[in-house]
Amino acid sequence: MPNLNFHPAGRHFLQIPGPSPVPDRILRAMSYPTIDHRGPEFAALGLQVLAGLQRIFQTRQPVVVYPASGTGAWEAALVNTLSPGDQVLMYETGHFASLWKRLAERLGLKPEFVALPGTDDDTGLPVSWRNGVQAELIGRRLREDRAHAIKAVCVVHNETSTGVTSDIAAVRRAIDAAGHPALLLVDTISGLASADYRHDEWGVDVTVSGSQKGLMLPPGISFNAVSPKALEASRSATLPKAFWAWDEIIDMNKTGYWPYTPNTNLLYGLAEAIDMILDEGLANVFARHQRLAAACRAAVEAWGLPVQCADAAVHSPVLTGVVTPAGVDADKLRKLIYEHFNLSLGTGLGKLKGRMFRIGHLGECNDLTLTATLSGVEMGLKLAGVPLRASGVLAAMAQLQATALPAARYPG
Ligand SMILES: *Cc1c(COP(=O)(O)O)cnc(C)c1O
């Protein structure tokens, strides 16, 4: 049993890129009594969250909600649209793209990766894990596929293992320019409600997302936004699907209900999160994340450490990956920071294990959350004996001051 009575003074800093800190408002909303999921009050809640989700995904199409982690919604996107042995083109942006590919293999699909080749001279890390999706590589592979054997293109919008955000509209254009009918499936589990994302405008067929990142909820629910073309594909796709099948859920959702017992209290939290995000305004939410990310990068650059994302045009607004110098184990550093400052940072995943750590600046995060986090990281780097070029905290503060905004935007 973990010692749950251990409460060090002050707040824990949960600065991993998901789960992100859950605002008190959302925790309170989740504490309302669980109601009859077939009763009249429930339908009002169901219709409210489903309409709100469409605004967050920027879609007029159905958004399916599952009582599952993001991995479940990954599986749902594949089993609803594809058949055993189907070829799927995926892009290797990092660890989450690799996990989605493995899931596709386990379902009996034939996924193949495209990626930029090689490793970087300065860090020795895979080039493809430091850059975004190269839409032209997808376009080239699709043009070779004259028989249209490839049934879907799968890409991760915000690669949480690296801190790189890809241009989804460019992937759509590449598919269209190749004259290829493949579906476009996109994972924005960590991008939604933090990085600009437009399901309809970008022509995405299935968007996969989850609750515990930009939506600021605990883990436990996840989503598929579904285009008419994806819905059409689901009628003839033959991978086995029952619990994940869209048809019955979308049908019952019309009246605000689900075919099974939904996660009522997480839906209370979701209704509250949608209110918070829409009250701030989606454009303001995205701008806040961009501004915090720019300040975080200013800190890393002042320290003289490489940012994991090597392409300034596609830095993630959600998190920043920091590469540690040769000989400095990033996980030992994370442990030291956790033990001294009660601050959790994200670990290096997959090919990046021990080589980097990740600073989350998503969801419930403002100037002081970020500068406090950076203070903890800077003190930890010094305790670990890592030579720093200059103070990252001061650089971040200067960047935040230069772009300062009044925090409250009262109407009028
Ligand atoms: C968190 C995350 C996942 C996995 O979601 P779970 O809720 O852990 O199943 C998948 N893809 C991306 C990009 C993520 O950030």
PDB file of C-alpha atoms in Angstrom, residues 137-298:
ATOM      1  CA  LEU A 137       6.728  11.624 -47.608  1.00  0.00           C
ATOM      2  CA  ILE A 138       3.117  10.537 -47.107  1.00  0.00           C
ATOM      3  CA  GLY A 139       2.133  11.941 -50.508  1.00  0.00           C
ATOM      4  CA  ARG A 140       5.021  10.107 -52.203  1.00  0.00           C
ATOM      5  CA  ARG A 141       4.117   6.752 -50.623  1.00  0.00           C
ATOM      6  CA  LEU A 142       0.452   7.184 -51.574  1.00  0.00           C
ATOM      7  CA  ARG A 143       1.317   7.979 -55.200  1.00  0.00           C
ATOM      8  CA  GLU A 144       3.237   4.675 -55.365  1.00  0.00           C
ATOM      9  CA  ASP A 145       0.138   2.856 -54.128  1.00  0.00           C
ATOM     10  CA  ARG A 146      -1.695   2.860 -57.443  1.00  0.00           C
ATOM     11  CA  ALA A 147      -3.911  -0.076 -56.420  1.00  0.00           C
ATOM     12  CA  HIS A 148      -5.110   1.882 -53.374  1.00  0.00           C
ATOM     13  CA  ALA A 149      -4.201  -0.951 -50.994  1.00  0.00           C
ATOM     14  CA  ILE A 150      -3.577   1.588 -48.233  1.00  0.00           C
ATOM     15  CA  LYS A 151      -6.887   2.164 -46.473  1.00  0.00           C
ATOM     16  CA  ALA A 152      -5.917   4.752 -43.867  1.00  0.00           C
ATOM     17  CA  VAL A 153      -3.233   7.292 -43.003  1.00  0.00           C
ATOM     18  CA  CYS A 154      -2.640   7.657 -39.247  1.00  0.00           C
ATOM     19  CA  VAL A 155      -0.733  10.570 -37.737  1.00  0.00           C
ATOM     20  CA  VAL A 156      -0.247  12.003 -34.273  1.00  0.00           C
ATOM     21  CA  HIS A 157      -1.067  15.730 -34.150  1.00  0.00           C
ATOM     22  CA  ASN A 158       0.764  16.555 -30.901  1.00  0.00           C
ATOM     23  CA  GLU A 159       3.481  13.941 -30.256  1.00  0.00           C
ATOM     24  CA  THR A 160       3.590  13.977 -26.467  1.00  0.00           C
ATOM     25  CA  SER A 161       6.840  12.009 -26.269  1.00  0.00           C
ATOM     26  CA  THR A 162       8.792  14.716 -28.111  1.00  0.00           C
ATOM     27  CA  GLY A 163       6.930  18.034 -27.947  1.00  0.00           C
ATOM     28  CA  VAL A 164       6.357  18.362 -31.692  1.00  0.00           C
ATOM     29  CA  THR A 165       3.027  19.398 -33.268  1.00  0.00           C
ATOM     30  CA  SER A 166       2.377  18.422 -36.881  1.00  0.00           C
ATOM     31  CA  ASP A 167       0.555  20.217 -39.684  1.00  0.00           C
ATOM     32  CA  ILE A 168      -2.576  18.128 -40.214  1.00  0.00           C
ATOM     33  CA  ALA A 169      -3.995  20.322 -43.004  1.00  0.00           C
ATOM     34  CA  ALA A 170      -0.781  19.630 -44.965  1.00  0.00           C
ATOM     35  CA  VAL A 171      -1.313  15.865 -44.574  1.00  0.00           C
ATOM     36  CA  ARG A 172      -4.864  16.227 -45.916  1.00  0.00           C
ATOM     37  CA  ARG A 173      -3.568  18.220 -48.900  1.00  0.00           C
ATOM     38  CA  ALA A 174      -0.927  15.548 -49.591  1.00  0.00           C
ATOM     39  CA  ILE A 175      -3.561  12.783 -49.582  1.00  0.00           C
ATOM     40  CA  ASP A 176      -5.812  14.790 -51.906  1.00  0.00           C
ATOM     41  CA  ALA A 177      -2.952  15.784 -54.213  1.00  0.00           C
ATOM     42  CA  ALA A 178      -2.068  12.085 -54.575  1.00  0.00           C
ATOM     43  CA  GLY A 179      -5.699  11.434 -55.574  1.00  0.00           C
ATOM     44  CA  HIS A 180      -5.791   8.703 -52.922  1.00  0.00           C
ATOM     45  CA  PRO A 181      -9.010   7.611 -51.153  1.00  0.00           C
ATOM     46  CA  ALA A 182      -7.374   6.616 -47.812  1.00  0.00           C
ATOM     47  CA  LEU A 183      -9.069   7.785 -44.633  1.00  0.00           C
ATOM     48  CA  LEU A 184      -7.188  10.278 -42.443  1.00  0.00           C
ATOM     49  CA  LEU A 185      -7.078   9.238 -38.768  1.00  0.00           C
ATOM     50  CA  VAL A 186      -5.511  11.692 -36.318  1.00  0.00           C
ATOM     51  CA  ASP A 187      -4.507  11.323 -32.663  1.00  0.00           C
ATOM     52  CA  THR A 188      -4.838  14.650 -30.877  1.00  0.00           C
ATOM     53  CA  ILE A 189      -5.089  13.078 -27.429  1.00  0.00           C
ATOM     54  CA  SER A 190      -2.705  15.678 -26.012  1.00  0.00           C
ATOM     55  CA  GLY A 191      -3.395  18.476 -28.487  1.00  0.00           C
ATOM     56  CA  LEU A 192      -7.135  19.007 -28.104  1.00  0.00           C
ATOM     57  CA  ALA A 193      -8.107  22.166 -26.192  1.00  0.00           C
ATOM     58  CA  SER A 194      -4.449  23.290 -25.992  1.00  0.00           C
ATOM     59  CA  ALA A 195      -3.250  23.420 -29.601  1.00  0.00           C
ATOM     60  CA  ASP A 196      -5.478  24.679 -32.419  1.00  0.00           C
ATOM     61  CA  TYR A 197      -7.325  21.714 -33.901  1.00  0.00           C
ATOM     62  CA  ARG A 198     -10.022  21.752 -36.608  1.00  0.00           C
ATOM     63  CA  HIS A 199     -11.654  18.399 -37.371  1.00  0.00           C
ATOM     64  CA  ASP A 200     -13.932  19.664 -40.173  1.00  0.00           C
ATOM     65  CA  GLU A 201     -11.783  22.344 -41.777  1.00  0.00           C
ATOM     66  CA  TRP A 202      -8.746  20.035 -41.969  1.00  0.00           C
ATOM     67  CA  GLY A 203     -10.778  17.193 -43.474  1.00  0.00           C
ATOM     68  CA  VAL A 204      -9.991  14.642 -40.780  1.00  0.00           C
ATOM     69  CA  ASP A 205     -12.021  11.413 -40.899  1.00  0.00           C
ATOM     70  CA  VAL A 206     -11.504  10.236 -37.335  1.00  0.00           C
ATOM     71  CA  THR A 207     -10.055  12.381 -34.562  1.00  0.00           C
ATOM     72  CA  VAL A 208      -8.975  10.535 -31.423  1.00  0.00           C
ATOM     73  CA  SER A 209      -8.678  12.386 -28.119  1.00  0.00           C
ATOM     74  CA  GLY A 210      -8.723  11.899 -24.368  1.00  0.00           C
ATOM     75  CA  SER A 211      -9.750  13.602 -21.147  1.00  0.00           C
ATOM     76  CA  GLN A 212      -6.589  13.992 -19.064  1.00  0.00           C
ATOM     77  CA  LYS A 213      -4.544  16.444 -21.125  1.00  0.00           C
ATOM     78  CA  GLY A 214      -5.884  19.764 -22.454  1.00  0.00           C
ATOM     79  CA  LEU A 215      -9.401  19.079 -21.193  1.00  0.00           C
ATOM     80  CA  MET A 216      -8.032  19.123 -17.602  1.00  0.00           C
ATOM     81  CA  LEU A 217     -10.095  16.113 -16.485  1.00  0.00           C
ATOM     82  CA  PRO A 218      -8.880  12.998 -14.707  1.00  0.00           C
ATOM     83  CA  PRO A 219      -8.092  10.057 -17.018  1.00  0.00           C
ATOM     84  CA  GLY A 220     -11.028   7.846 -17.930  1.00  0.00           C
ATOM     85  CA  ILE A 221     -12.951   9.103 -20.948  1.00  0.00           C
ATOM     86  CA  SER A 222     -11.847   9.414 -24.559  1.00  0.00           C
ATOM     87  CA  PHE A 223     -13.296  10.435 -27.898  1.00  0.00           C
ATOM     88  CA  ASN A 224     -13.717   9.758 -31.613  1.00  0.00           C
ATOM     89  CA  ALA A 225     -14.927  12.611 -33.821  1.00  0.00           C
ATOM     90  CA  VAL A 226     -16.270  10.948 -36.951  1.00  0.00           C
ATOM     91  CA  SER A 227     -16.628  12.270 -40.531  1.00  0.00           C
ATOM     92  CA  PRO A 228     -19.438  11.119 -42.863  1.00  0.00           C
ATOM     93  CA  LYS A 229     -16.812   9.209 -44.914  1.00  0.00           C
ATOM     94  CA  ALA A 230     -15.587   7.381 -41.788  1.00  0.00           C
ATOM     95  CA  LEU A 231     -19.169   6.573 -40.818  1.00  0.00           C
ATOM     96  CA  GLU A 232     -19.737   5.168 -44.302  1.00  0.00           C
ATOM     97  CA  ALA A 233     -16.551   3.052 -43.997  1.00  0.00           C
ATOM     98  CA  SER A 234     -17.735   1.704 -40.637  1.00  0.00           C
ATOM     99  CA  ARG A 235     -20.760   0.095 -42.329  1.00  0.00           C
ATOM    100  CA  SER A 236     -18.577  -2.248 -44.413  1.00  0.00           C
ATOM    101  CA  ALA A 237     -15.431  -2.569 -42.234  1.00  0.00           C
ATOM    102  CA  THR A 238     -15.098  -6.093 -40.823  1.00  0.00           C
ATOM    103  CA  LEU A 239     -12.675  -5.960 -37.892  1.00  0.00           C
ATOM    104  CA  PRO A 240     -14.727  -7.247 -34.939  1.00  0.00           C
ATOM    105  CA  LYS A 241     -16.376  -4.403 -33.034  1.00  0.00           C
ATOM    106  CA  ALA A 242     -19.098  -4.423 -30.398  1.00  0.00           C
ATOM    107  CA  PHE A 243     -18.354  -2.200 -27.421  1.00  0.00           C
ATOM    108  CA  TRP A 244     -16.466   0.249 -29.679  1.00  0.00           C
ATOM    109  CA  ALA A 245     -19.040   0.253 -32.506  1.00  0.00           C
ATOM    110  CA  TRP A 246     -20.134   3.783 -33.366  1.00  0.00           C
ATOM    111  CA  ASP A 247     -23.615   3.001 -34.731  1.00  0.00           C
ATOM    112  CA  GLU A 248     -25.529   2.259 -31.529  1.00  0.00           C
ATOM    113  CA  ILE A 249     -23.757   4.964 -29.550  1.00  0.00           C
ATOM    114  CA  ILE A 250     -24.401   7.690 -32.142  1.00  0.00           C
ATOM    115  CA  ASP A 251     -27.989   6.541 -32.434  1.00  0.00           C
ATOM    116  CA  MET A 252     -28.716   6.725 -28.693  1.00  0.00           C
ATOM    117  CA  ASN A 253     -26.711   9.939 -28.296  1.00  0.00           C
ATOM    118  CA  LYS A 254     -29.418  11.712 -30.345  1.00  0.00           C
ATOM    119  CA  THR A 255     -31.541  11.676 -27.185  1.00  0.00           C
ATOM    120  CA  GLY A 256     -28.650  12.325 -24.772  1.00  0.00           C
ATOM    121  CA  TYR A 257     -28.190   8.710 -23.617  1.00  0.00           C
ATOM    122  CA  TRP A 258     -25.666   5.896 -24.102  1.00  0.00           C
ATOM    123  CA  PRO A 259     -26.269   2.183 -24.798  1.00  0.00           C
ATOM    124  CA  TYR A 260     -24.408   1.322 -21.561  1.00  0.00           C
ATOM    125  CA  THR A 261     -23.721   3.066 -18.243  1.00  0.00           C
ATOM    126  CA  PRO A 262     -21.611   6.125 -19.096  1.00  0.00           C
ATOM    127  CA  ASN A 263     -19.085   7.722 -16.750  1.00  0.00           C
ATOM    128  CA  THR A 264     -21.569  10.152 -15.193  1.00  0.00           C
ATOM    129  CA  ASN A 265     -19.208  12.008 -12.869  1.00  0.00           C
ATOM    130  CA  LEU A 266     -16.552  12.484 -15.541  1.00  0.00           C
ATOM    131  CA  LEU A 267     -19.306  13.901 -17.748  1.00  0.00           C
ATOM    132  CA  TYR A 268     -20.106  16.453 -15.008  1.00  0.00           C
ATOM    133  CA  GLY A 269     -16.428  17.354 -15.054  1.00  0.00           C
ATOM    134  CA  LEU A 270     -16.464  17.517 -18.854  1.00  0.00           C
ATOM    135  CA  ALA A 271     -19.432  19.924 -18.851  1.00  0.00           C
ATOM    136  CA  GLU A 272     -17.493  22.158 -16.438  1.00  0.00           C
ATOM    137  CA  ALA A 273     -14.282  21.924 -18.499  1.00  0.00           C
ATOM    138  CA  ILE A 274     -16.153  22.868 -21.687  1.00  0.00           C
ATOM    139  CA  ASP A 275     -17.640  25.905 -19.901  1.00  0.00           C
ATOM    140  CA  MET A 276     -14.206  26.983 -18.668  1.00  0.00           C
ATOM    141  CA  ILE A 277     -12.597  26.600 -22.109  1.00  0.00           C
ATOM    142  CA  LEU A 278     -15.399  28.321 -24.026  1.00  0.00           C
ATOM    143  CA  ASP A 279     -15.626  31.135 -21.430  1.00  0.00           C
ATOM    144  CA  GLU A 280     -11.914  31.836 -21.912  1.00  0.00           C
ATOM    145  CA  GLY A 281     -12.444  31.437 -25.664  1.00  0.00           C
ATOM    146  CA  LEU A 282     -10.734  28.777 -27.790  1.00  0.00           C
ATOM    147  CA  ALA A 283      -8.512  31.351 -29.503  1.00  0.00           C
ATOM    148  CA  ASN A 284      -7.398  32.718 -26.110  1.00  0.00           C
ATOM    149  CA  VAL A 285      -6.723  29.200 -24.811  1.00  0.00           C
ATOM    150  CA  PHE A 286      -4.510  28.450 -27.825  1.00  0.00           C
ATOM    151  CA  ALA A 287      -2.694  31.805 -27.520  1.00  0.00           C
ATOM    152  CA  ARG A 288      -2.073  31.226 -23.792  1.00  0.00           C
ATOM    153  CA  HIS A 289      -0.464  27.864 -24.535  1.00  0.00           C
ATOM    154  CA  GLN A 290       1.700  29.330 -27.316  1.00  0.00           C
ATOM    155  CA  ARG A 291       2.861  32.120 -25.034  1.00  0.00           C
ATOM    156  CA  LEU A 292       3.750  29.779 -22.148  1.00  0.00           C
ATOM    157  CA  ALA A 293       5.541  27.427 -24.549  1.00  0.00           C
ATOM    158  CA  ALA A 294       7.617  30.314 -25.934  1.00  0.00           C
ATOM    159  CA  ALA A 295       8.663  31.275 -22.398  1.00  0.00           C
ATOM    160  CA  CYS A 296       9.573  27.667 -21.584  1.00  0.00           C
ATOM    161  CA  ARG A 297      11.727  27.429 -24.701  1.00  0.00           C
ATOM    162  CA  ALA A 298      13.423  30.711 -23.788  1.00  0.00           C
TER     163      ALA A 298
END
